[in-house]
Coordinates of C-alpha atoms in Angstrom, one line a residue:
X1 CA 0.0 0.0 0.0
X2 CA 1.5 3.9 -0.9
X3 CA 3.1 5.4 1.8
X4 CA 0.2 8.4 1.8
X5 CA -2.4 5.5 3.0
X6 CA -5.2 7.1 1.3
X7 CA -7.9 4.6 0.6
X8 CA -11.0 4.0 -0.7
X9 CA -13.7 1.6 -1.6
X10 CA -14.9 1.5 -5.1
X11 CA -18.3 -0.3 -6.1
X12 CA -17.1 -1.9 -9.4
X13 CA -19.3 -3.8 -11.3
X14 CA -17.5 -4.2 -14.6
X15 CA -19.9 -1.5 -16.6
X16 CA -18.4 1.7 -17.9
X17 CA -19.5 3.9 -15.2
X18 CA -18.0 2.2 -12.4
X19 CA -14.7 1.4 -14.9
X20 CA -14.4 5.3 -15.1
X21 CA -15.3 6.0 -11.6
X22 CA -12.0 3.8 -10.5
X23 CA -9.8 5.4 -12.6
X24 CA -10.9 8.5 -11.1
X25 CA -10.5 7.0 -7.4
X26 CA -6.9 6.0 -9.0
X27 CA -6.1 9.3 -10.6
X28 CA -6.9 11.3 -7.6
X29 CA -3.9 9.2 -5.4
X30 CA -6.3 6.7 -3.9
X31 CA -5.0 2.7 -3.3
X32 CA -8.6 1.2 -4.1
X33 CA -10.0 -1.9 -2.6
X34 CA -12.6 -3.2 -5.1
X35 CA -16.1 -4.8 -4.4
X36 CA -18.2 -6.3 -7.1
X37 CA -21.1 -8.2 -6.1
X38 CA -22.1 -10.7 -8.1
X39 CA -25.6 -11.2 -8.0
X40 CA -26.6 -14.0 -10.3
X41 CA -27.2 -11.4 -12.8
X42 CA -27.8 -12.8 -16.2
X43 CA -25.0 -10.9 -18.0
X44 CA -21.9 -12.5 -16.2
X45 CA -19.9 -10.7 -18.7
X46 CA -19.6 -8.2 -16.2
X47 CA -17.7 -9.6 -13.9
X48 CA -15.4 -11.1 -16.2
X49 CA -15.0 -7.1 -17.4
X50 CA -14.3 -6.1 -13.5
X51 CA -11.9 -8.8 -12.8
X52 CA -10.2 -7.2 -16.3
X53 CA -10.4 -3.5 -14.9
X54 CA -9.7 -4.4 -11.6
X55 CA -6.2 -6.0 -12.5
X56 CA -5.5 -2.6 -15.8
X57 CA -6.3 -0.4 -12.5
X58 CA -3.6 -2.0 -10.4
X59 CA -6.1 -2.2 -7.2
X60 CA -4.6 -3.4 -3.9
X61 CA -7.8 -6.1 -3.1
X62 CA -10.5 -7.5 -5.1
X63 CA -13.3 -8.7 -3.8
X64 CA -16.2 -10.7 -5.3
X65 CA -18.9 -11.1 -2.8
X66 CA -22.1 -12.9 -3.9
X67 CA -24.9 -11.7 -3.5
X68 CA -27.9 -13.8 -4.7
X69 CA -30.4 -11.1 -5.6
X70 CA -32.7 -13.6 -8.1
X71 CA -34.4 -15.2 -4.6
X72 CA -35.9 -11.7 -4.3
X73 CA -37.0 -11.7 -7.9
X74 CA -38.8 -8.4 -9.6
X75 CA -35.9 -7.7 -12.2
X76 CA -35.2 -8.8 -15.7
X77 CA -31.8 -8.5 -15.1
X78 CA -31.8 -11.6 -12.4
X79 CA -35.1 -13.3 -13.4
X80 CA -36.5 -14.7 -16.5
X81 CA -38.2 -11.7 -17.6
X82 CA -38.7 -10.3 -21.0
X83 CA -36.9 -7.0 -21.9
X84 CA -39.4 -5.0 -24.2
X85 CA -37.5 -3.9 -27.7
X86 CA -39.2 -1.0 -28.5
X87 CA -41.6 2.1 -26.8
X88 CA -40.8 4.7 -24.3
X89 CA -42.5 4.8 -21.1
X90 CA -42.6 6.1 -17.8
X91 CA -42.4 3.7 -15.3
X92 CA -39.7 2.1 -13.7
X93 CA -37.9 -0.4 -16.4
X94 CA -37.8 -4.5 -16.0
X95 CA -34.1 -4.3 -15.8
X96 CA -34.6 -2.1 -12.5
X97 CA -33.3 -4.2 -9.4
X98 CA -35.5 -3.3 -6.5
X99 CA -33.2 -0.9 -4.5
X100 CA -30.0 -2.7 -6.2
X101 CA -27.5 0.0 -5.5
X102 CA -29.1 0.9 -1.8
X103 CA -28.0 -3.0 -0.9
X104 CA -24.8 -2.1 -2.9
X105 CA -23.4 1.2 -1.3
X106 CA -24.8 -0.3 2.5
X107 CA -21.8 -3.1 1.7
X108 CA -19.4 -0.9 0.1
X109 CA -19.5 1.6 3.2
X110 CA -19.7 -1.3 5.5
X111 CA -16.2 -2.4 3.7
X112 CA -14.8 0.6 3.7
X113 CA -15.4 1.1 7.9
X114 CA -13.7 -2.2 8.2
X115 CA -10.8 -1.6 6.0
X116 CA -10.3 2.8 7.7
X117 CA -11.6 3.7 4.0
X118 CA -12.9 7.2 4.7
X119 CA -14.2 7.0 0.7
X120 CA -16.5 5.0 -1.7
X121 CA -17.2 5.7 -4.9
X122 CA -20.5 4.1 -7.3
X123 CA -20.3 5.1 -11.0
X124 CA -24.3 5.8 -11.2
X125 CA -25.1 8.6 -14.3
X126 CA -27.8 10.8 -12.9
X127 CA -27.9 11.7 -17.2
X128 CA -28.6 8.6 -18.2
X129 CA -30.5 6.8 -15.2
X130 CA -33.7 5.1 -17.4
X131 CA -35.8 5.3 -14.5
X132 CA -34.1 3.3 -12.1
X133 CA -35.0 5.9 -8.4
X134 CA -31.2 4.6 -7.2
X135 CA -29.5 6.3 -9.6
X136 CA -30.8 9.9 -9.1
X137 CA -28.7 12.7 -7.0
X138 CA -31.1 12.9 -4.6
X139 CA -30.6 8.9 -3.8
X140 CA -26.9 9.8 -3.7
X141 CA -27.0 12.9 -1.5
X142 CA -29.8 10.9 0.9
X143 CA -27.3 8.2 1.2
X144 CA -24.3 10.7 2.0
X145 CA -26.6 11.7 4.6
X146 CA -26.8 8.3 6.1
X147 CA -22.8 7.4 6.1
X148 CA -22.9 10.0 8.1
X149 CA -25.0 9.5 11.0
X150 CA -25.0 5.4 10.1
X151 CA -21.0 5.0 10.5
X152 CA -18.2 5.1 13.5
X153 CA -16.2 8.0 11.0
X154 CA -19.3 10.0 10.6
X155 CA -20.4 9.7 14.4
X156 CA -16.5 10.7 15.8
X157 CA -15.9 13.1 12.8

């Protein structure tokens, strides 16, 4: 680990967002620990990619924790639900994993406590979120909210 000990936790699971996100956490002089859950999502391709970025990155610990998300059900990304081809709509998407990245950041912070990480990052693009309520800035501010009142750093300061 660098001499400067500054770590964090990065949610990586293999996607773009969380790819760039990392080298972000690495650009800005962190030694990143990695967490990608695998949670019998249909694309495994994913963590084959994370496994890939983890190791270009040069983090200091990868961890794959599953995570069995399809016994809850509700998401075409875990279950074996159709994914319409075509039409716009409104309503939450079939690829939406009920509260997904709440479940995700809860573990990353709880890693990052156990390991003196004082930072996470979660590649999430508030641009781009198709509907999915965990991926908006007000999800990600209400969670900030909560490391801090939820966590031993953000009790003591």
């Amino acid at each position: 680990m660098a001499q400067h000990d500054k770590k964090s936790v990065v949610l990586l699971s293999g996607g773009l967002d969380s790819m760039v996100s990392a080298a972000m956490a690495k650009e800005q002089g962190y030694d990143i620990i990695a967490l990608t859950i695998d949670y019998n999502q249909r694309h495994k391709i994913e963590l084959q990619s994370a496994q890939q970025i983890a190791v270009k990155i040069g983090v200091v610990e990868h961890i794959v924790l599953p995570l069995d998300l399809s016994r809850f059900g509700g998401s075409a990304l875990t279950d074996d639900i159709a994914v319409p081809k075509s039409g716009v709509s409104n309503d939450i998407p079939v690829t939406y994993v009920p509260a997904r990245n709440l479940i995700f950041l809860s573990l990353t912070l709880g890693l990052a406590e156990a390991r003196g990480a004082r930072d996470i990052f979660i590649g999430v693009n508030a641009l781009d979120y198709s509907g999915y309520p965990d991926c908006r800035p007000e999800f990600i501010e209400g969670f900030e909210r909560l490391a801090d009142i939820a966590t031993k750093a953000g009790d003591q300061g």
